[in-house]
Coordinates of C-alpha atoms in Angstrom, one line a residue:
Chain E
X1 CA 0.0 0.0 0.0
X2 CA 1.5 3.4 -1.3
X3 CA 1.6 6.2 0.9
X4 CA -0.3 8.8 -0.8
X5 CA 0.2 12.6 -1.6
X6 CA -2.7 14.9 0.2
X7 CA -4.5 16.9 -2.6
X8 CA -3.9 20.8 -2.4
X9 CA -6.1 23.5 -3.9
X10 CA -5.6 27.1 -4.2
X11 CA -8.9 29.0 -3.5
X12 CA -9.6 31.1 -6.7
X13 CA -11.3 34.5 -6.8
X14 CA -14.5 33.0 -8.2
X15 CA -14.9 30.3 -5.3
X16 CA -15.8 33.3 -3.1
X17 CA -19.2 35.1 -2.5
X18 CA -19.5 39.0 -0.9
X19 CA -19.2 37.6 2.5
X20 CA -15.5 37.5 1.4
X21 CA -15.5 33.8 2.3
X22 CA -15.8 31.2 -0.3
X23 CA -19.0 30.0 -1.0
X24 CA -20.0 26.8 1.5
X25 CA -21.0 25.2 -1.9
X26 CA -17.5 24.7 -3.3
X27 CA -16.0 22.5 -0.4
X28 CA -18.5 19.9 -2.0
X29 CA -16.6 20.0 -5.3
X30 CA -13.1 19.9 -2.9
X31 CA -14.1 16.8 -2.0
X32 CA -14.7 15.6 -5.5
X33 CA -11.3 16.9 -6.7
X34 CA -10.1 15.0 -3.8
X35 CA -11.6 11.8 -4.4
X36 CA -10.4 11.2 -8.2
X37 CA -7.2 12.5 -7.0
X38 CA -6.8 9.6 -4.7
X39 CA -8.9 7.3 -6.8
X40 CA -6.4 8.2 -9.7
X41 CA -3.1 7.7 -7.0
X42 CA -4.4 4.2 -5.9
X43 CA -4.2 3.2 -9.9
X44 CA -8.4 3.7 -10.0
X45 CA -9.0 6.6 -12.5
X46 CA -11.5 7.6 -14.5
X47 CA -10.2 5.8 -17.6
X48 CA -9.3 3.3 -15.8
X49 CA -13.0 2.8 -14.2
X50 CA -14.4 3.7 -17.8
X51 CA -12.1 1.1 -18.9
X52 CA -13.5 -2.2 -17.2
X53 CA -17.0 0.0 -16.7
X54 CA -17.4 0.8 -13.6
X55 CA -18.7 3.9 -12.1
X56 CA -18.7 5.5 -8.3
X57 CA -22.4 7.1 -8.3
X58 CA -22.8 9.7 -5.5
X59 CA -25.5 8.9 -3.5
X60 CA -25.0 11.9 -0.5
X61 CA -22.6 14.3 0.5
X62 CA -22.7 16.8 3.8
X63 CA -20.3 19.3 4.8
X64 CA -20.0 20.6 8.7
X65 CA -18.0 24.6 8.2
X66 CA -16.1 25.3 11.1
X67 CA -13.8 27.8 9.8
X68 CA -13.8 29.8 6.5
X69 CA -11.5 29.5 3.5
X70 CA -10.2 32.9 2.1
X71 CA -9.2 33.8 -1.6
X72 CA -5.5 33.4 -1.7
X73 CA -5.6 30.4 0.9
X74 CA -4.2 27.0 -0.1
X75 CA -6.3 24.2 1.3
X76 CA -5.8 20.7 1.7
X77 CA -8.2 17.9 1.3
X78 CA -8.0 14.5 3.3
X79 CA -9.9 11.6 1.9
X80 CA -10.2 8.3 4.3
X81 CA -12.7 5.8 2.8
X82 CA -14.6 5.0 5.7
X83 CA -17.0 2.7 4.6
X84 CA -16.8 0.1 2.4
X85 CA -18.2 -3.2 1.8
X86 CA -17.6 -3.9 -2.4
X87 CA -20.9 -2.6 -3.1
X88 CA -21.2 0.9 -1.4
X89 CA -18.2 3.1 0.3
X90 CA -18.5 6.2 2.4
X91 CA -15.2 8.8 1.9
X92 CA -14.8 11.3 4.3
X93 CA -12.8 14.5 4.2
X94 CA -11.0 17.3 6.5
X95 CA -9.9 20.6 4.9
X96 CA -7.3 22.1 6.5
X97 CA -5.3 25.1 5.6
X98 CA -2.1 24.1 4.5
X99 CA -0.5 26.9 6.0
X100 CA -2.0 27.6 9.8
X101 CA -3.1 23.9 9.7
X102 CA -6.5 25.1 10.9
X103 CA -8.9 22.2 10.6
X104 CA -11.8 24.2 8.0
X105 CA -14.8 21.2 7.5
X106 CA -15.4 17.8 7.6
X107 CA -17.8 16.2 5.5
X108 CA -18.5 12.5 4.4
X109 CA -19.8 11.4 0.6
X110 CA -21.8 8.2 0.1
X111 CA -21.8 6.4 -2.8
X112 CA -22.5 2.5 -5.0
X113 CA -20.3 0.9 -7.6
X114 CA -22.4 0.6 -10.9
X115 CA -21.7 -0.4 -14.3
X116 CA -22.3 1.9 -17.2
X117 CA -26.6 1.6 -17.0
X118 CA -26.3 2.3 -13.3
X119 CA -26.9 -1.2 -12.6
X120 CA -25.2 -1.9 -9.1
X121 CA -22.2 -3.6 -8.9
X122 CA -20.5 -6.0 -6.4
X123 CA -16.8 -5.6 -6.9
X124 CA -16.0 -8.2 -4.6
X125 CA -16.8 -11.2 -6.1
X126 CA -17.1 -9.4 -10.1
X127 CA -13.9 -6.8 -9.9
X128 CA -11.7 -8.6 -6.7
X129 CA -9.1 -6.2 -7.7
X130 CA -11.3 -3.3 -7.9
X131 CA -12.3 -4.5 -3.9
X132 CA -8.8 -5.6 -3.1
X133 CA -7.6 -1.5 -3.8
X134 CA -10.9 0.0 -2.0
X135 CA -10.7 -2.8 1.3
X136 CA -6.8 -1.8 1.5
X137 CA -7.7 2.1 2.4
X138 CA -10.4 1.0 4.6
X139 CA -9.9 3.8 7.5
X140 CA -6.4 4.9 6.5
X141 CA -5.7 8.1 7.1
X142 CA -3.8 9.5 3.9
X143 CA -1.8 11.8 6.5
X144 CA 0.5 9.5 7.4
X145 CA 3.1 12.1 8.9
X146 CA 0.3 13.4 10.9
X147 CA 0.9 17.0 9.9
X148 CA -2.9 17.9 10.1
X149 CA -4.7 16.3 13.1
Chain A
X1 CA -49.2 33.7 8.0
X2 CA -48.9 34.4 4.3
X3 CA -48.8 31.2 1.6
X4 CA -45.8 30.8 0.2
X5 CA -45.3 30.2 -3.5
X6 CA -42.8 27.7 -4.4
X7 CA -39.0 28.4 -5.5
X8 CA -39.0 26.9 -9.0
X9 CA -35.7 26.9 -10.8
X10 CA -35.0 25.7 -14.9
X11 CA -31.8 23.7 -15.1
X12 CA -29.2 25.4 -16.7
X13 CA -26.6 23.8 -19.7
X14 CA -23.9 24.8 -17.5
X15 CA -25.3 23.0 -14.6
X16 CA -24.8 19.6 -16.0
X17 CA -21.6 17.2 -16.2
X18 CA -19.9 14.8 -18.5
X19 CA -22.1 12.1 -17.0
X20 CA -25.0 14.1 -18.9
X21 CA -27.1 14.7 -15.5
X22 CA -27.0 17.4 -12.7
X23 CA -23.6 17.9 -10.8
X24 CA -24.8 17.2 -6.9
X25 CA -22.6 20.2 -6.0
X26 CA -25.7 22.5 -7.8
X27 CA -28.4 20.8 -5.2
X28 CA -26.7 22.7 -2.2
X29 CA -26.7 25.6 -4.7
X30 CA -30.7 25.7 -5.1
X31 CA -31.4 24.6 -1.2
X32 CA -29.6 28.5 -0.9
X33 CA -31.7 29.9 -3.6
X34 CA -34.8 28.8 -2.0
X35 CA -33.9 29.5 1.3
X36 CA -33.5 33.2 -0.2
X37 CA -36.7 33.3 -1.9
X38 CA -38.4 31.7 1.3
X39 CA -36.9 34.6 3.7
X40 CA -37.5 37.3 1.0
X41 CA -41.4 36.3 0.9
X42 CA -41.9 36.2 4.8
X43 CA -40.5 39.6 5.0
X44 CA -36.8 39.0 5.9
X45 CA -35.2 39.7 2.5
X46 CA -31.1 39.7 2.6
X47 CA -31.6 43.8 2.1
X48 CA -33.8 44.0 5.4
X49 CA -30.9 40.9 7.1
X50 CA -28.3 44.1 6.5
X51 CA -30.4 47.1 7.5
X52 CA -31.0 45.4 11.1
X53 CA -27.8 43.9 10.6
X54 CA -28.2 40.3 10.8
X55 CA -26.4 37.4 9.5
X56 CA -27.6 33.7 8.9
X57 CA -24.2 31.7 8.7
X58 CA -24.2 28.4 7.1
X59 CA -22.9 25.8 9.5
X60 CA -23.2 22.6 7.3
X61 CA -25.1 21.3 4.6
X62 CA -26.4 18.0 3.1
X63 CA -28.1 16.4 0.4
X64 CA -29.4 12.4 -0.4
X65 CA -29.6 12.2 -4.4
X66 CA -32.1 10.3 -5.1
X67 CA -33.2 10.7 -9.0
X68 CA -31.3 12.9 -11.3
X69 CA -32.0 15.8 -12.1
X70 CA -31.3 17.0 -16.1
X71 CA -30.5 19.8 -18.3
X72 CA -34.1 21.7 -19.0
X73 CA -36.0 20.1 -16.2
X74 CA -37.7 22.8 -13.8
X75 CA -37.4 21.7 -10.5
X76 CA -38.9 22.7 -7.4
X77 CA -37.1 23.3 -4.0
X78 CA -39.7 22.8 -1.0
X79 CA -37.7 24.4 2.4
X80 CA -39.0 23.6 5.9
X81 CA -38.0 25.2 9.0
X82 CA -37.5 22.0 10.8
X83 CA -35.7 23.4 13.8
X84 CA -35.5 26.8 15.7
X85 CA -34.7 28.1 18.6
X86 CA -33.7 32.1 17.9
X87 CA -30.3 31.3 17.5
X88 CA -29.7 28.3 15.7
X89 CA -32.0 26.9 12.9
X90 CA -32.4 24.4 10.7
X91 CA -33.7 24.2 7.0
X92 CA -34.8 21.0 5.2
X93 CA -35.1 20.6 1.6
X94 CA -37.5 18.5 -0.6
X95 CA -36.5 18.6 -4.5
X96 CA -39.1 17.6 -7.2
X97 CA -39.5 17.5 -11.0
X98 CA -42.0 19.6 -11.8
X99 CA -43.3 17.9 -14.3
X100 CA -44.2 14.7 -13.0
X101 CA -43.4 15.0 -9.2
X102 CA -40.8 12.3 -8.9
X103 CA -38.7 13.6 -5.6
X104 CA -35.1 13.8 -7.2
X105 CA -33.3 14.8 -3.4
X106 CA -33.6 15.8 0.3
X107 CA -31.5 17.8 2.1
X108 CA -31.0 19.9 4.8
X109 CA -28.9 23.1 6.1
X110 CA -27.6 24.1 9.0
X111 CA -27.9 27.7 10.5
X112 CA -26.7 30.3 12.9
X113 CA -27.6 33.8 13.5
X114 CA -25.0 36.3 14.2
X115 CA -24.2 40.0 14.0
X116 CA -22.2 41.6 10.8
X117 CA -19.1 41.0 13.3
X118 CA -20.3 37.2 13.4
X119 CA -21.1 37.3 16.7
X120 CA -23.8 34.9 18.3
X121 CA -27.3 37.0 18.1
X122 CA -30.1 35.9 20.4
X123 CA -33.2 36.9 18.5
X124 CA -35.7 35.9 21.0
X125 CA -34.1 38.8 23.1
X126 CA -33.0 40.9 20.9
X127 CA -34.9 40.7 17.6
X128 CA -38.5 39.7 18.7
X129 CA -40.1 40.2 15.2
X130 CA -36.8 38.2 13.7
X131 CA -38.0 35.4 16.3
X132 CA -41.5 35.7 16.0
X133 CA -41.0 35.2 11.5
X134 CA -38.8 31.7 11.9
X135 CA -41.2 30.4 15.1
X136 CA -44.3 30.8 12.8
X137 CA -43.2 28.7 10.0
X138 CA -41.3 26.3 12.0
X139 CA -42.4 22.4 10.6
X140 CA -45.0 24.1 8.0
X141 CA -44.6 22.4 4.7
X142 CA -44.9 25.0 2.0
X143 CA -46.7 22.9 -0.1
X144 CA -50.3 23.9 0.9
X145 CA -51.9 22.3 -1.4
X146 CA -50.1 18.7 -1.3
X147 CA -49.2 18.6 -4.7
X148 CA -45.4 17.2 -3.7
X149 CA -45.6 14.6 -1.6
Chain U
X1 CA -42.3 35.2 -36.4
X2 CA -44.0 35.0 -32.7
X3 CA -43.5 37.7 -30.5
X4 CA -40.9 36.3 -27.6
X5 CA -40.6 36.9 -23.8
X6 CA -37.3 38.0 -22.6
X7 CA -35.3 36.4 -20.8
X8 CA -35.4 37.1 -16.9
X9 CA -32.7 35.7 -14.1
X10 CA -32.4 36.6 -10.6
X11 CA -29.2 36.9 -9.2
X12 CA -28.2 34.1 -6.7
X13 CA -26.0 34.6 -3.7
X14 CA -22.9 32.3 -5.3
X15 CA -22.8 34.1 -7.6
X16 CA -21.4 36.9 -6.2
X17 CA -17.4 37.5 -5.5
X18 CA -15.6 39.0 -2.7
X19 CA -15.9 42.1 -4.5
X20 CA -19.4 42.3 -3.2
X21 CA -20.7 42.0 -7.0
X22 CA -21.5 38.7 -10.1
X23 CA -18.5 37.3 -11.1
X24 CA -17.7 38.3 -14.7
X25 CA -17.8 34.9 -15.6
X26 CA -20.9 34.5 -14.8
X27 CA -22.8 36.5 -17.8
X28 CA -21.2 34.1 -20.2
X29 CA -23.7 31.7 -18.5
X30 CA -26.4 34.1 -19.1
X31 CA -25.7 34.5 -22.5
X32 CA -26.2 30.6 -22.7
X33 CA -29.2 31.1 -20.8
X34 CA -30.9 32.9 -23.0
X35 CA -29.9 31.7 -25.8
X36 CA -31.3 28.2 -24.6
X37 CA -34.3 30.0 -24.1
X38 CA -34.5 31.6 -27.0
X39 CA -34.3 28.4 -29.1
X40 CA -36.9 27.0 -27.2
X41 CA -39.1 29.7 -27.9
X42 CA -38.4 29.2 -31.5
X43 CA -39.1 25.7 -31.7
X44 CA -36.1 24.2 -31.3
X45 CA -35.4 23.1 -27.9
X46 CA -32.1 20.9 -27.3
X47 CA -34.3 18.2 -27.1
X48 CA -35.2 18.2 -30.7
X49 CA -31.9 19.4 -32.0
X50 CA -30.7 15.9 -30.3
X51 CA -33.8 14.7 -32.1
X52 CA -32.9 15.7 -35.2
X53 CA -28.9 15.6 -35.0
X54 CA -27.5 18.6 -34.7
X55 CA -25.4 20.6 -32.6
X56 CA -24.8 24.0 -32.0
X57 CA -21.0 24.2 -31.4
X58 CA -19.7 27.3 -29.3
X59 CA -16.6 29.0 -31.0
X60 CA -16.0 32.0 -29.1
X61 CA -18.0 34.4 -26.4
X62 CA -17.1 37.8 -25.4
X63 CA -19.0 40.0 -22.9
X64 CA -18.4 43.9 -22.3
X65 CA -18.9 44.8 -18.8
X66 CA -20.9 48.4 -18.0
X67 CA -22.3 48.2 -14.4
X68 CA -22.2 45.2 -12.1
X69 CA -24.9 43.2 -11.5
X70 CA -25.6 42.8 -7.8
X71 CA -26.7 40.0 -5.7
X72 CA -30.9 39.9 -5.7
X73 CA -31.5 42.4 -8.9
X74 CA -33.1 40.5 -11.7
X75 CA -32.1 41.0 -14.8
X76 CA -33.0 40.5 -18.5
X77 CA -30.7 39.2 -21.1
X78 CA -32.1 40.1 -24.9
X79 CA -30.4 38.0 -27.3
X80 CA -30.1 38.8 -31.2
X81 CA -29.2 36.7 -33.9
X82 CA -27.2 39.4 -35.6
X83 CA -25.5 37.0 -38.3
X84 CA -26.5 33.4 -39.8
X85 CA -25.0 31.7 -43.2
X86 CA -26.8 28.3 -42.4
X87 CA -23.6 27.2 -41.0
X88 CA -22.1 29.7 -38.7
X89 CA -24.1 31.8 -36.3
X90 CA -23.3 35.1 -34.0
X91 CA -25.7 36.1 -31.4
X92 CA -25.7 39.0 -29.5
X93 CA -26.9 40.2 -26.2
X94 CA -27.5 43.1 -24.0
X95 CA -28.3 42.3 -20.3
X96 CA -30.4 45.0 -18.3
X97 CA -31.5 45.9 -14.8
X98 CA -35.2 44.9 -14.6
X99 CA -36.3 47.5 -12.1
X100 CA -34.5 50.6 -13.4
X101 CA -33.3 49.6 -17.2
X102 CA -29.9 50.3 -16.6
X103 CA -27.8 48.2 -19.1
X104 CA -25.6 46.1 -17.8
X105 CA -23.5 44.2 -20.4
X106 CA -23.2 43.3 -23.7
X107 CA -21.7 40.8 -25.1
X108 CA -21.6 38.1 -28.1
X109 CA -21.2 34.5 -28.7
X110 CA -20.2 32.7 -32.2
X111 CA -21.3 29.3 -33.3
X112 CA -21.4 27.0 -36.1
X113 CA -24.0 23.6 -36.7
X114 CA -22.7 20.3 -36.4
X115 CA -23.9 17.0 -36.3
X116 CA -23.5 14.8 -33.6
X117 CA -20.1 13.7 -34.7
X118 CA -19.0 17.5 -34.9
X119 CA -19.0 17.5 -38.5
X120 CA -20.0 21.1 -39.9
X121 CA -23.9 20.9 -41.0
X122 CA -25.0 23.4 -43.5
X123 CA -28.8 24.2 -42.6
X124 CA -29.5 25.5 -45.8
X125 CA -29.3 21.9 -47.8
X126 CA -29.7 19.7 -45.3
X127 CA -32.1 21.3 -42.7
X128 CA -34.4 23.9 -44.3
X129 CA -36.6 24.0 -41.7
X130 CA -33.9 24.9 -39.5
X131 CA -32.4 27.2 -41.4
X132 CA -35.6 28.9 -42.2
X133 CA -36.0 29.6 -38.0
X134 CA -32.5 31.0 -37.8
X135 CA -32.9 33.4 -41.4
X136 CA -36.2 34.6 -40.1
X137 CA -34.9 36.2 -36.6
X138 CA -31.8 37.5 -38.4
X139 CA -31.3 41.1 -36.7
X140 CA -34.9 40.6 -34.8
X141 CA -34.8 42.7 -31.6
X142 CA -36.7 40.7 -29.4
X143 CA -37.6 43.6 -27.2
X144 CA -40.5 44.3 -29.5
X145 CA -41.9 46.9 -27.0
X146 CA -38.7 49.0 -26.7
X147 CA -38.6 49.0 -22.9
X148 CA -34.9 48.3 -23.2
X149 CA -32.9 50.9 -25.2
Chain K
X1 CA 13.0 40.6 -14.4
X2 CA 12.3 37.1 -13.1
X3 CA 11.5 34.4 -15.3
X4 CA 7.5 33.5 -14.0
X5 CA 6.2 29.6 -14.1
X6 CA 3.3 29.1 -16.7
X7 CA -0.3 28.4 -14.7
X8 CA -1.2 25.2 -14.2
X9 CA -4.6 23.5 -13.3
X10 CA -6.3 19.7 -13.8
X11 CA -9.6 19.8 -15.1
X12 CA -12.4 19.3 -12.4
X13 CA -15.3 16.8 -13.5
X14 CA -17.6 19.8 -12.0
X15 CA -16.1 21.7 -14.7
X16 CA -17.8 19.1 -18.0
X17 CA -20.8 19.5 -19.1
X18 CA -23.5 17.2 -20.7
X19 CA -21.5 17.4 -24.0
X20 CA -18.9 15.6 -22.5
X21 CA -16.3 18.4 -22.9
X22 CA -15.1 21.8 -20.2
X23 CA -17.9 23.8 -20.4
X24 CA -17.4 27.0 -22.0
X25 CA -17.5 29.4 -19.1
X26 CA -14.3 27.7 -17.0
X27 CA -12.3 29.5 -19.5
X28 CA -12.8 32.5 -18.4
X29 CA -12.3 31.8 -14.8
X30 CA -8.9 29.8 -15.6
X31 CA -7.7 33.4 -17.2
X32 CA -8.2 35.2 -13.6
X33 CA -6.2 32.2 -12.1
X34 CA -3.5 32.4 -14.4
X35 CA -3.9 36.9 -14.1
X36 CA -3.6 36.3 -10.2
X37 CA -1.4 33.8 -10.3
X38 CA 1.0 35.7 -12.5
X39 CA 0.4 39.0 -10.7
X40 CA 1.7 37.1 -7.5
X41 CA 4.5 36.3 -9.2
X42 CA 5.8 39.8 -10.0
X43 CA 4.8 40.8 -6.4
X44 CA 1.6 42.4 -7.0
X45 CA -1.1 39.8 -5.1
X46 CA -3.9 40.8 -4.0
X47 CA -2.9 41.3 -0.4
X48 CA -0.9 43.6 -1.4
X49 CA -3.1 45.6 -4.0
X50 CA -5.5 45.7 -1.4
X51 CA -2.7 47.3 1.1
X52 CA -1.6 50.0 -1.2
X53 CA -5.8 50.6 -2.2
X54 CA -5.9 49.2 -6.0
X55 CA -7.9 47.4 -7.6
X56 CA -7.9 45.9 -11.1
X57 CA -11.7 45.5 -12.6
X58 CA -12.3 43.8 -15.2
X59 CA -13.6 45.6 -18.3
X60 CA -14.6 43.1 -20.6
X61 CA -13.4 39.3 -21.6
X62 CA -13.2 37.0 -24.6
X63 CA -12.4 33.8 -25.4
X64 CA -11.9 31.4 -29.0
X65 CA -12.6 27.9 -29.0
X66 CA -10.3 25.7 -30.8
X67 CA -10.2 22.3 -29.1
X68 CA -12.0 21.3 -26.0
X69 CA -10.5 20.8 -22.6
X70 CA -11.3 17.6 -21.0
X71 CA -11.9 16.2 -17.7
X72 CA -8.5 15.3 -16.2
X73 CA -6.8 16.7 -18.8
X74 CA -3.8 19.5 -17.2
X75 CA -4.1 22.5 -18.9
X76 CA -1.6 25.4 -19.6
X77 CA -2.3 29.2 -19.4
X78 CA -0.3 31.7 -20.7
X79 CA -0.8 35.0 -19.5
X80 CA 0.6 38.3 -21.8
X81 CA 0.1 41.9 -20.9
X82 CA -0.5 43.2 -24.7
X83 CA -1.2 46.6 -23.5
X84 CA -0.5 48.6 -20.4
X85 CA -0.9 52.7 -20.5
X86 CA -0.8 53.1 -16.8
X87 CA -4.4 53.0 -16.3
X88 CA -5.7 50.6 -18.7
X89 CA -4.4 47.0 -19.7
X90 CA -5.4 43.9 -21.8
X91 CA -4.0 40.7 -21.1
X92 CA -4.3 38.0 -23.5
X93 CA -4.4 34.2 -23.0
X94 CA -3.1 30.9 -24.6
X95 CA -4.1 27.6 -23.4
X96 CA -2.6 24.4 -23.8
X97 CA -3.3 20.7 -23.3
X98 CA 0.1 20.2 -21.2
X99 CA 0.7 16.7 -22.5
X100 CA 0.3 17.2 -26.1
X101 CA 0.9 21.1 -26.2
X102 CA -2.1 21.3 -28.4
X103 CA -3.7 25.1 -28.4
X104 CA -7.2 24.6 -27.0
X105 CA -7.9 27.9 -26.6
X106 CA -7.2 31.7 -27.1
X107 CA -8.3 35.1 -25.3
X108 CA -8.1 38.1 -23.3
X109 CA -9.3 40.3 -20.5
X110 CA -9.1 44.3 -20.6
X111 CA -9.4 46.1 -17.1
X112 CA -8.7 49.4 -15.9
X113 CA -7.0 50.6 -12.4
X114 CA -9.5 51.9 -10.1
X115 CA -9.0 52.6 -6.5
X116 CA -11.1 51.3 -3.4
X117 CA -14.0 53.6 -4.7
X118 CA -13.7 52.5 -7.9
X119 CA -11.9 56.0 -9.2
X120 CA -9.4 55.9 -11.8
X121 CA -5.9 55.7 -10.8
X122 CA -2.7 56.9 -13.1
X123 CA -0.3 54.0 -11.9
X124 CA 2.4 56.4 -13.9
X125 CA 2.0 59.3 -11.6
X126 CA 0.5 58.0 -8.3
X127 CA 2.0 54.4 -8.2
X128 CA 5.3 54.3 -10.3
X129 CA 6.5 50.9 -8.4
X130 CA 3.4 49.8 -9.7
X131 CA 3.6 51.1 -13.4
X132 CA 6.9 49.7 -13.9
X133 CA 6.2 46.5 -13.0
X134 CA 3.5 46.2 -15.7
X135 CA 5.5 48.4 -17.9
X136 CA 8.5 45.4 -17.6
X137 CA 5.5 42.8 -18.6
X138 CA 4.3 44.3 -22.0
X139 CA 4.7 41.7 -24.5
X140 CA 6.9 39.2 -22.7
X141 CA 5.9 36.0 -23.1
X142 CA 5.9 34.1 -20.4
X143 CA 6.8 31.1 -21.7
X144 CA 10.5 31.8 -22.3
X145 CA 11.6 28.3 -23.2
X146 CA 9.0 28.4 -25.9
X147 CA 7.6 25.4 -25.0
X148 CA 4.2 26.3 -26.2
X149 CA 3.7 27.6 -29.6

């Protein structure tokens, strides 16, 4: 299992609103960037999963905002699958800033493994490689210096 | 206690993604759009919010996807006051197609008032006819007539 | 030639920027908007353009900022087809201020048809009926009333 | 003069649309990106426009389509100041796939030099540190190993 890079994004002008914070809507696309990132860095992208036909439906996401994000501020997103059982997987995130290390939200994401007509999937006994990748990460925390706690 | 007409909204092109339906991220963008036209039609419009000088800060947000929604549907976004207690509040969601009146997604959003200096406002105290608006529609379902169940 | 509505938007709280104003990028959205809307009007909703084949390709958009556009004002976006060949297509808009007229923007997007492959479509030969829509709005202000100068 | 790193960003899958393809707005919000993240470069950022009371508002924007940006694709943007008179500038824009170095996409943004109030400022006069930073900028481009034709 590799150790994996934590994804960074650098909050643009138009991710903000005129509270002068960015909008609460965008963390939910953070934690999409974040997900194919680490999808992509455990050897599961989106070519891949378009590749063997598979796709990660959402099914839910929530966000809890306990600090703002500023224009200007690099962020960074921390994916731990939480939940995951071949069929359906729950990913949760923590956005820090990268530089104060001030924990910003958590938030979770639900989802199902389908094939291409959104007909579930069970990976485990029809992709085992596809569930070998997704049991491995089962509650590890991509962090593994423990810079952001 | 004044009926409320219901926020309808048009999908936009630019709301969709490569997987040819809604992006979820929009669905926590409408749940604040018809929050907005919910508090403008009870009185409390964002220009009134300013004047008085009151804030509603998101705290967190959620949505469960249920059906989705696509490009040049007109949807309809249902809030509920479900919880209030002159500080904090929360807003539920209910998301239909118009058209045939299939519930695409539920959601809710998490609320604090505060002062323009973000600072914890007690409106049962302090802004009785601010606290008498949210008590009133707490648990009424916008829908008067039933017609999304 | 019917007689068709304008197209009307109210400004949502994202999008705003920290400038306390819409993002700029956001009228290029507009313009699509409308121009979505437009079609419809017309009789030719994406929904039979897929039916039929064709595409309308965007090629370039440009938008000329005036006065900013504010969270809450609604405004109206007026497009023009101000040139059409059968195969490539500029349309125009101005985008006003509902409540006091002010203009806004104005701006312009260039197109050309395609089929569904991306292969140029000439509308003349191929799609009269199509190209007879297009040719009979050529330089048609929709504003028919004048209300916006 | 320093030699300034070209803009990067991976394509979001919030950033497709139904065609499958970057929808056509993002453009225009990778050119701020690459205009902030170039003016930070120089040692103009926003933190410190906002200290010395200057602001930069955009005027207008356009944008040709050549080829489509992709999700996951990493793009490329080149920012140029074509013109800089001390109170008005364009900048114009090339983008590039990275991998291939295929030109997706051309454009440019005009803005003036306002301060806080939105009054003109004369850089030349009032800010000279200022003025000659742009002034250095006309015309270079960025790209100095050429990389990107």
């Amino acid at each position: 299992m590799e150790k994996i890079s934590l994804y960074e994004h650098r909050v643009s002008y138009y991710e903000t609103d005129q509270m002068g914070i960015v909008h609460h809507s965008n963390y939910i696309r953070w934690f999409e960037d974040a997900r194919v990132d680490f999808l992509e860095k455990v050897g599961f992208s989106y070519a891949k999963m378009e590749e063997i036909g598979i796709m990660i439906v959402v099914l839910g996401a929530s966000c809890d905002y306990k600090v703002s994000a500023r224009f200007g501020d690099t962020i960074v997103v921390i994916p731990k699958i939480s939940e995951f059982n071949g069929f359906k997987m729950t990913v949760s995130y923590r956005v820090y800033n990268r530089e104060n290390g001030v924990l910003l939200a958590t938030g979770e994401t639900r989802h199902c493994f389908t094939d291409l007509k959104l007909k579930p999937v069970r990976t485990k006994k029809e992709y085992p490689e596809v569930y070998k990748i997704f049991s491995d990460y089962i509650g590890v925390n991509l962090d593994g210096e423990g810079i952001y706690q």
